[in-house]
Short mmCIF file of C-alpha atoms and ligand atoms in Angstrom, two decimals:
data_model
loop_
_atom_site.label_atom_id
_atom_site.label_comp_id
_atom_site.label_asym_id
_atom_site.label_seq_id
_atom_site.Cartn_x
_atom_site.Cartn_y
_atom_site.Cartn_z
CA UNK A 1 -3.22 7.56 1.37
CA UNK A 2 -2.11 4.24 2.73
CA UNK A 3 0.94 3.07 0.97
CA UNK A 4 2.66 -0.66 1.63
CA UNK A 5 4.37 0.02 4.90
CA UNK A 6 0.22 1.02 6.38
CA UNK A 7 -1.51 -2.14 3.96
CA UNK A 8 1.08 -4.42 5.55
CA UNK A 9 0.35 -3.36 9.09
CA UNK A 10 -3.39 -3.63 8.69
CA UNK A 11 -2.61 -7.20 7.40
CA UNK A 12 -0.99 -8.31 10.42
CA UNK A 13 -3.26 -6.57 12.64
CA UNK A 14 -6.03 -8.33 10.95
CA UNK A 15 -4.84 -11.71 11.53
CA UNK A 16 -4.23 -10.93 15.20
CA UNK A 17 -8.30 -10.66 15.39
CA UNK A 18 -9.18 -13.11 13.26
CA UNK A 19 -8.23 -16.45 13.88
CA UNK A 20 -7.14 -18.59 10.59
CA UNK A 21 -9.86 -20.90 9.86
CA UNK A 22 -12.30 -18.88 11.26
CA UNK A 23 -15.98 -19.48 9.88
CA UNK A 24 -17.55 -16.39 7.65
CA UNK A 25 -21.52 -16.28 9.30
CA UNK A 26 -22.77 -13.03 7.89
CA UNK A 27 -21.92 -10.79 5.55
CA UNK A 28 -23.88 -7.41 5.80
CA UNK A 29 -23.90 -4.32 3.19
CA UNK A 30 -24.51 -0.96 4.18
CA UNK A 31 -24.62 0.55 0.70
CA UNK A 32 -24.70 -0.53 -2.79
CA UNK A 33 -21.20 0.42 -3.38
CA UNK A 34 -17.75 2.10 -2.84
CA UNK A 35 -15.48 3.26 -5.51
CA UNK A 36 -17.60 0.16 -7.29
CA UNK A 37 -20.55 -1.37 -6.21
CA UNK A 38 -20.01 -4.19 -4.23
CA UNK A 39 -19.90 -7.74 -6.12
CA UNK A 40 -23.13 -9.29 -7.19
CA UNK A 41 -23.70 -12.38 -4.16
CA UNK A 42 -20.83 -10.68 -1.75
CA UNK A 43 -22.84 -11.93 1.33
CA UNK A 44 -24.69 -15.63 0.30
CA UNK A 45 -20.93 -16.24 -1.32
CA UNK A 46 -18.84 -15.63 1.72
CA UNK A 47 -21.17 -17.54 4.33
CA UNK A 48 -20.04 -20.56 5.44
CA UNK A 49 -16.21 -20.14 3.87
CA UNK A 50 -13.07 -20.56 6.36
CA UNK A 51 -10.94 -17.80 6.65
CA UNK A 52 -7.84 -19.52 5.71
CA UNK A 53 -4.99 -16.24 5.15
CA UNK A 54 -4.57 -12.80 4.62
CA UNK A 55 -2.46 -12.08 2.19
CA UNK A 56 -1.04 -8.56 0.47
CA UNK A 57 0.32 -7.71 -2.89
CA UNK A 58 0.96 -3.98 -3.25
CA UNK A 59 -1.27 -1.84 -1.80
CA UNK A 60 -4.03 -4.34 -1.71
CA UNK A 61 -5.01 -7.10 0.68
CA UNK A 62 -6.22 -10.49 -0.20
CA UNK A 63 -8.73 -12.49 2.35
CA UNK A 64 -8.09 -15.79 1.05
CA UNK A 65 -11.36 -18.33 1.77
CA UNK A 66 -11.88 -21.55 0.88
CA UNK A 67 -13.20 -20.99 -2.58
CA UNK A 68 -12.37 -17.62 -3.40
CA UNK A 69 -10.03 -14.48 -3.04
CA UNK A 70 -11.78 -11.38 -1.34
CA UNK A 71 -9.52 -8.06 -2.55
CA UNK A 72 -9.69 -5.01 -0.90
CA UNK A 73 -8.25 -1.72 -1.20
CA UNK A 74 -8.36 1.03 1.70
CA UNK A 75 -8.20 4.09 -1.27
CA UNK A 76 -7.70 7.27 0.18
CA UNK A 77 -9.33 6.80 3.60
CA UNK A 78 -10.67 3.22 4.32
CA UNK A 79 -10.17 1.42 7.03
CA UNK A 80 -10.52 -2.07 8.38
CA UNK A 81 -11.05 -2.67 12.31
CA UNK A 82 -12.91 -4.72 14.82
CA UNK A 83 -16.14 -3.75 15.28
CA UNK A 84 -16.75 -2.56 18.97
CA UNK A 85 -18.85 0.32 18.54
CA UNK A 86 -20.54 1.35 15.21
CA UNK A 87 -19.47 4.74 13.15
CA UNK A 88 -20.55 6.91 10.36
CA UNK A 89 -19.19 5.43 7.09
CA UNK A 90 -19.17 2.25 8.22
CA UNK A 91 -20.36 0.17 4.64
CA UNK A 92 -19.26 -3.39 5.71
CA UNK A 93 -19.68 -5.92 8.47
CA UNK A 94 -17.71 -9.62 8.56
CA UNK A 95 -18.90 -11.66 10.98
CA UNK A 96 -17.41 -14.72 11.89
CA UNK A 97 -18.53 -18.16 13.82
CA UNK A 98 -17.17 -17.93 17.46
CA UNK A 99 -15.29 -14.69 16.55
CA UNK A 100 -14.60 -11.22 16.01
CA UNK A 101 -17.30 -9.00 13.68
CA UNK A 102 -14.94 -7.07 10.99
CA UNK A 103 -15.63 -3.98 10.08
CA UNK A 104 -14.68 -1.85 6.41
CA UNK A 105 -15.21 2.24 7.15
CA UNK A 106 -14.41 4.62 4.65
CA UNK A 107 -15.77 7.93 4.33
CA UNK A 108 -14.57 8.99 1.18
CA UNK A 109 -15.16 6.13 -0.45
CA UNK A 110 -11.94 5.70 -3.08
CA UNK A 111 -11.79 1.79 -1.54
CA UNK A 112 -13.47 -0.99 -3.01
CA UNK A 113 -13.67 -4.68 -2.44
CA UNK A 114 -13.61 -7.43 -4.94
CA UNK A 115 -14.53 -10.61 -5.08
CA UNK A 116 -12.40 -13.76 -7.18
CA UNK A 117 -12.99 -17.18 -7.27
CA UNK A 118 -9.68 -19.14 -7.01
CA UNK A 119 -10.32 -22.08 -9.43
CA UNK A 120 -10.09 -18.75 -11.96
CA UNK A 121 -6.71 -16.84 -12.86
CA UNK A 122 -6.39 -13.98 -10.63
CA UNK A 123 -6.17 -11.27 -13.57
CA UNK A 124 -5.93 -8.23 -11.07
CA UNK A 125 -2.27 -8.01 -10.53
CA UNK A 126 -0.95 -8.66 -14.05
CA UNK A 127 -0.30 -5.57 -14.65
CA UNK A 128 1.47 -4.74 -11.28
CA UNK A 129 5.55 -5.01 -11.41
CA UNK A 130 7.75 -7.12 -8.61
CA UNK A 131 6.95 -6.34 -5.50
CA UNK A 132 9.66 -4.33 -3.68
CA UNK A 133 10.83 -7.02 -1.11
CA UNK A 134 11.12 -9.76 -2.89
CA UNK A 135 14.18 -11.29 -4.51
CA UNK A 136 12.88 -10.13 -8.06
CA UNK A 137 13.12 -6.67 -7.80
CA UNK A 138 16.69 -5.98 -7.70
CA UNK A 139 19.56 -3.53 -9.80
CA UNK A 140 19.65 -5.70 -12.61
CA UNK A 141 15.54 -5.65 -13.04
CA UNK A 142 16.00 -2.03 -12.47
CA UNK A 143 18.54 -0.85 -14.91
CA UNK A 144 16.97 -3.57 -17.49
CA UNK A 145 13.56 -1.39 -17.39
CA UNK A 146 14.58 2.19 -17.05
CA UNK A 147 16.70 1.65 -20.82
CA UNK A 148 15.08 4.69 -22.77
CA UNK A 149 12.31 5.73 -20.08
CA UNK A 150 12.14 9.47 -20.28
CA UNK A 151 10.34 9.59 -17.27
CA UNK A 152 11.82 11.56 -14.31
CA UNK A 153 13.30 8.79 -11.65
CA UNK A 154 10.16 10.19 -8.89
CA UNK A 155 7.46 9.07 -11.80
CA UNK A 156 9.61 5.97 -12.83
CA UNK A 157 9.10 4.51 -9.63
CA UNK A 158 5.97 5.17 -8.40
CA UNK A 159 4.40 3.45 -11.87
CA UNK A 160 3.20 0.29 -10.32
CA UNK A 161 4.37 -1.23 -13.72
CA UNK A 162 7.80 -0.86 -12.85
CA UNK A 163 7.45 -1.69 -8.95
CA UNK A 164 4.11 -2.37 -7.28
CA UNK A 165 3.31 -0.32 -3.91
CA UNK A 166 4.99 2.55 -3.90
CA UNK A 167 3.56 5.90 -3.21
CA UNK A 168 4.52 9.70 -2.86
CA UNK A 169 5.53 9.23 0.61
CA UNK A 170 8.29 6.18 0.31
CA UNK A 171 9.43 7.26 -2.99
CA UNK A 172 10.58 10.53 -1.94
CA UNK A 173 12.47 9.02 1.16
CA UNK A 174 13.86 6.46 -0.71
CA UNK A 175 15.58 8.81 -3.13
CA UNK A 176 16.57 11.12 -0.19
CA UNK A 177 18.16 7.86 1.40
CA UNK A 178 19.70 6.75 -2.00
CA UNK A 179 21.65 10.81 -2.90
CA UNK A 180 19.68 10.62 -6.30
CA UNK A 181 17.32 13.41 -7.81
CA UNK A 182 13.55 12.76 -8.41
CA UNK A 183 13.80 14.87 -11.35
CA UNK A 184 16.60 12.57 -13.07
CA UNK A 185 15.78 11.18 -15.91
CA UNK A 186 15.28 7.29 -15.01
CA UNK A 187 17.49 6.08 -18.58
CA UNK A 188 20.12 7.99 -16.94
CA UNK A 189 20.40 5.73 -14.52
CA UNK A 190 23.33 3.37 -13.90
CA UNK A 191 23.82 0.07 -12.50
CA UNK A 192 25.25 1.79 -9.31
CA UNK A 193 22.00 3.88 -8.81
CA UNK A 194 20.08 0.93 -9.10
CA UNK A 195 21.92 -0.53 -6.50
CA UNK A 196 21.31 2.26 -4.09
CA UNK A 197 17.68 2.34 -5.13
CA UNK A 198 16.95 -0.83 -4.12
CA UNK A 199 18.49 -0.88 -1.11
CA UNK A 200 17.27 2.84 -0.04
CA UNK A 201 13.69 1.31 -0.93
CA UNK A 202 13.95 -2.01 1.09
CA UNK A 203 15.56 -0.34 3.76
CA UNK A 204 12.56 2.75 4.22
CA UNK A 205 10.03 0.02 3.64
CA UNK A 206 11.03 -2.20 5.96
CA UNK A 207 11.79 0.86 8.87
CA UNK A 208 8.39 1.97 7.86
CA UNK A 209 6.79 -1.59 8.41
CA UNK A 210 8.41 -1.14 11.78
CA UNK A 211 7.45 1.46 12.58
CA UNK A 212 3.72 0.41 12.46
CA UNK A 213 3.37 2.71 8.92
CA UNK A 214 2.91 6.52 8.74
CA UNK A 215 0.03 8.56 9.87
CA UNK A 216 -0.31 11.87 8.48
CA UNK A 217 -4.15 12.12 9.13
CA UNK A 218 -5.91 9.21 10.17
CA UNK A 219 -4.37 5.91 9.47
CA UNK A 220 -4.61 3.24 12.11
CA UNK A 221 -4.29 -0.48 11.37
CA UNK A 222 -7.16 -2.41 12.53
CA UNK A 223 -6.12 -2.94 16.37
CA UNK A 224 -6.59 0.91 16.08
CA UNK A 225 -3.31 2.04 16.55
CA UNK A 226 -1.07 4.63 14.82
CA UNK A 227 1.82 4.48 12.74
CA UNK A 228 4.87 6.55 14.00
CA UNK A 229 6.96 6.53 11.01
CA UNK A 230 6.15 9.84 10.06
CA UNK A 231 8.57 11.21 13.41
CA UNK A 232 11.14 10.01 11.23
CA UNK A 233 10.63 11.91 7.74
CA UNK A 234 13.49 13.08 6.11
CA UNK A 235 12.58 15.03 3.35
CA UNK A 236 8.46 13.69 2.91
CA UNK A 237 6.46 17.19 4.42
CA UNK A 238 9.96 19.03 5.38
CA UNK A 239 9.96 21.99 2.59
CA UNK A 240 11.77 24.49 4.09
CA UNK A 241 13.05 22.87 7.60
CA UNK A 242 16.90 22.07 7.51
CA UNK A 243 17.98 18.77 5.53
CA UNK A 244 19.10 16.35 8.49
CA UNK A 245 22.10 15.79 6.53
CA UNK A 246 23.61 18.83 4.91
CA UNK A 247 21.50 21.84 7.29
CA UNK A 248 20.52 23.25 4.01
CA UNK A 249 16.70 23.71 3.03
CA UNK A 250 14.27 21.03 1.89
CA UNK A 251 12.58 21.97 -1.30
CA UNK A 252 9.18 21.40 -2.56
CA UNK A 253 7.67 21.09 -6.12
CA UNK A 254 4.78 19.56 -7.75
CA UNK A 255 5.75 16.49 -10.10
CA UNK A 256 2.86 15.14 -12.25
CA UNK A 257 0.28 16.19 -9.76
CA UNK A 258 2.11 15.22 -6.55
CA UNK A 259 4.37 17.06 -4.42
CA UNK A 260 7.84 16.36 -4.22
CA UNK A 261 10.27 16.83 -1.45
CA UNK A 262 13.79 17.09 -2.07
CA UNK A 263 17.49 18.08 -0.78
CA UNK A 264 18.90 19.82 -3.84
CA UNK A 265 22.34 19.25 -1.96
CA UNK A 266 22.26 15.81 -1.26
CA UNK A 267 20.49 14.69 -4.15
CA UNK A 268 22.01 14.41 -7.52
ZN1 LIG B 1 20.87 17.74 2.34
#
């Protein structure tokens, strides 16, 4: 599942093929929906507006027209490219004036796309914390919100209440970078820790952006190419394979549905 590191990269790859101020001329569906159905008007609304950024908060990204904010969000397997030659799945084509022809494919279909106009209050992200590379989300934040949580440190982070964008994969080699346990209990935390989170999470982030992201099965950005951050893993797919650190084992165990890599040594 694409996390920040892969939504970032398909960001800038998008705004390599599309130039800003580009003119939207067509708009075609292939189906009535994705994880949703597609907004009521998609195409007549989009035709005609500029193309004027492409932003990201968290795991989504945010074509920004003249009149509204387009949202999308890849799910488990979507993915945005140039359209050269069609594919199966493909369930969205962007075609601009003079340009490139954008394509959404996603054959599972967990992505969706949403559609905002901008004179409105963008209500989608309320609920989302900081986001993890900006100047807000820093040890003080950190300690300030984990008072009381009971919620193991793993689960503490990767609520996108408390920090938007993180996933399984960045979570567990962030707290491999930063010596603490996913299964501490996040009010146990001290301003210290925090310290070391945030800087373990900026610093695999940032590697990981890098990097060009992390493909474990299929991710590509939209020029088509792979990420290689996954080379690089510490703990993230390791169980059982010797801790870079320390030599001794990498664990494995399932945390609220997810699997969790650890060093038992390393991480306290
Ligand atoms: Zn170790």
């Amino acid at each position: 599942m694409p996390e920040l590191p892969e939504v970032e990269n398909v960001r800038r790859s998008l705004k390599r093929i599309v130039p800003a101020g580009a003119r939207s001329r067509r708009l075609t569906l292939h189906r009535p929906d994705l994880r949703f159905p597609f907004p009521l008007g998609l195409s007549e609304k989009l035709v005609g507006e500029r193309l004027l950024d492409i932003h990201r908060r968290a795991k989504y990204l945010i074509f920004e027209t003249d009149r509204f904010w387009l949202l999308s969000h890849l799910g488990m397997t979507g993915s945005w490219r140039e359209l050269s030659t069609p594919a199966l799945h493909d369930h969205l084509e962007w075609e601009f004036e003079n340009g490139p022809t954008l394509v959404f494919n996603d054959p599972r279909r967990f992505g969706f796309v949403s559609l905002h106009d901008k004179s409105r209050k963008l209500d989608a992200f309320e609920a989302l914390g900081p986001e993890p590379l900006e100047e807000d989300f820093d040890a003080e934040y950190l300690l300030r919100i984990s008072r009381g949580k009971l919620q193991p440190l793993k689960s503490f982070l990767l609520d996108q209440k408390n920090v938007a964008g993180l996933g399984n994969i960045y979570v567990c080699e962030a707290l491999f970078l930063s010596g603490l346990s996913p299964f501490k209990k996040a009010r146990q935390l001290k301003l210290e820790n925090c310290r070391k989170i945030v800087k373990s999470v900026r610093k695999i982030l940032l590697s990981a952006i890098d990097a060009g992201g992390s493909t474990i099965r299929d991710y590509k950005n939209a020029e088509g190419k792979s990420g290689a951050f996954q080379n690089g893993f510490r703990v993230y797919g390791r169980d059982g394979e010797a801790c870079r650190k320390c030599r001794g084992p990498i664990r494995i165990r399932r945390q609220a549905g997810r699997s969790t890599f650890w060093c038992a040594t390393c991480q306290k």
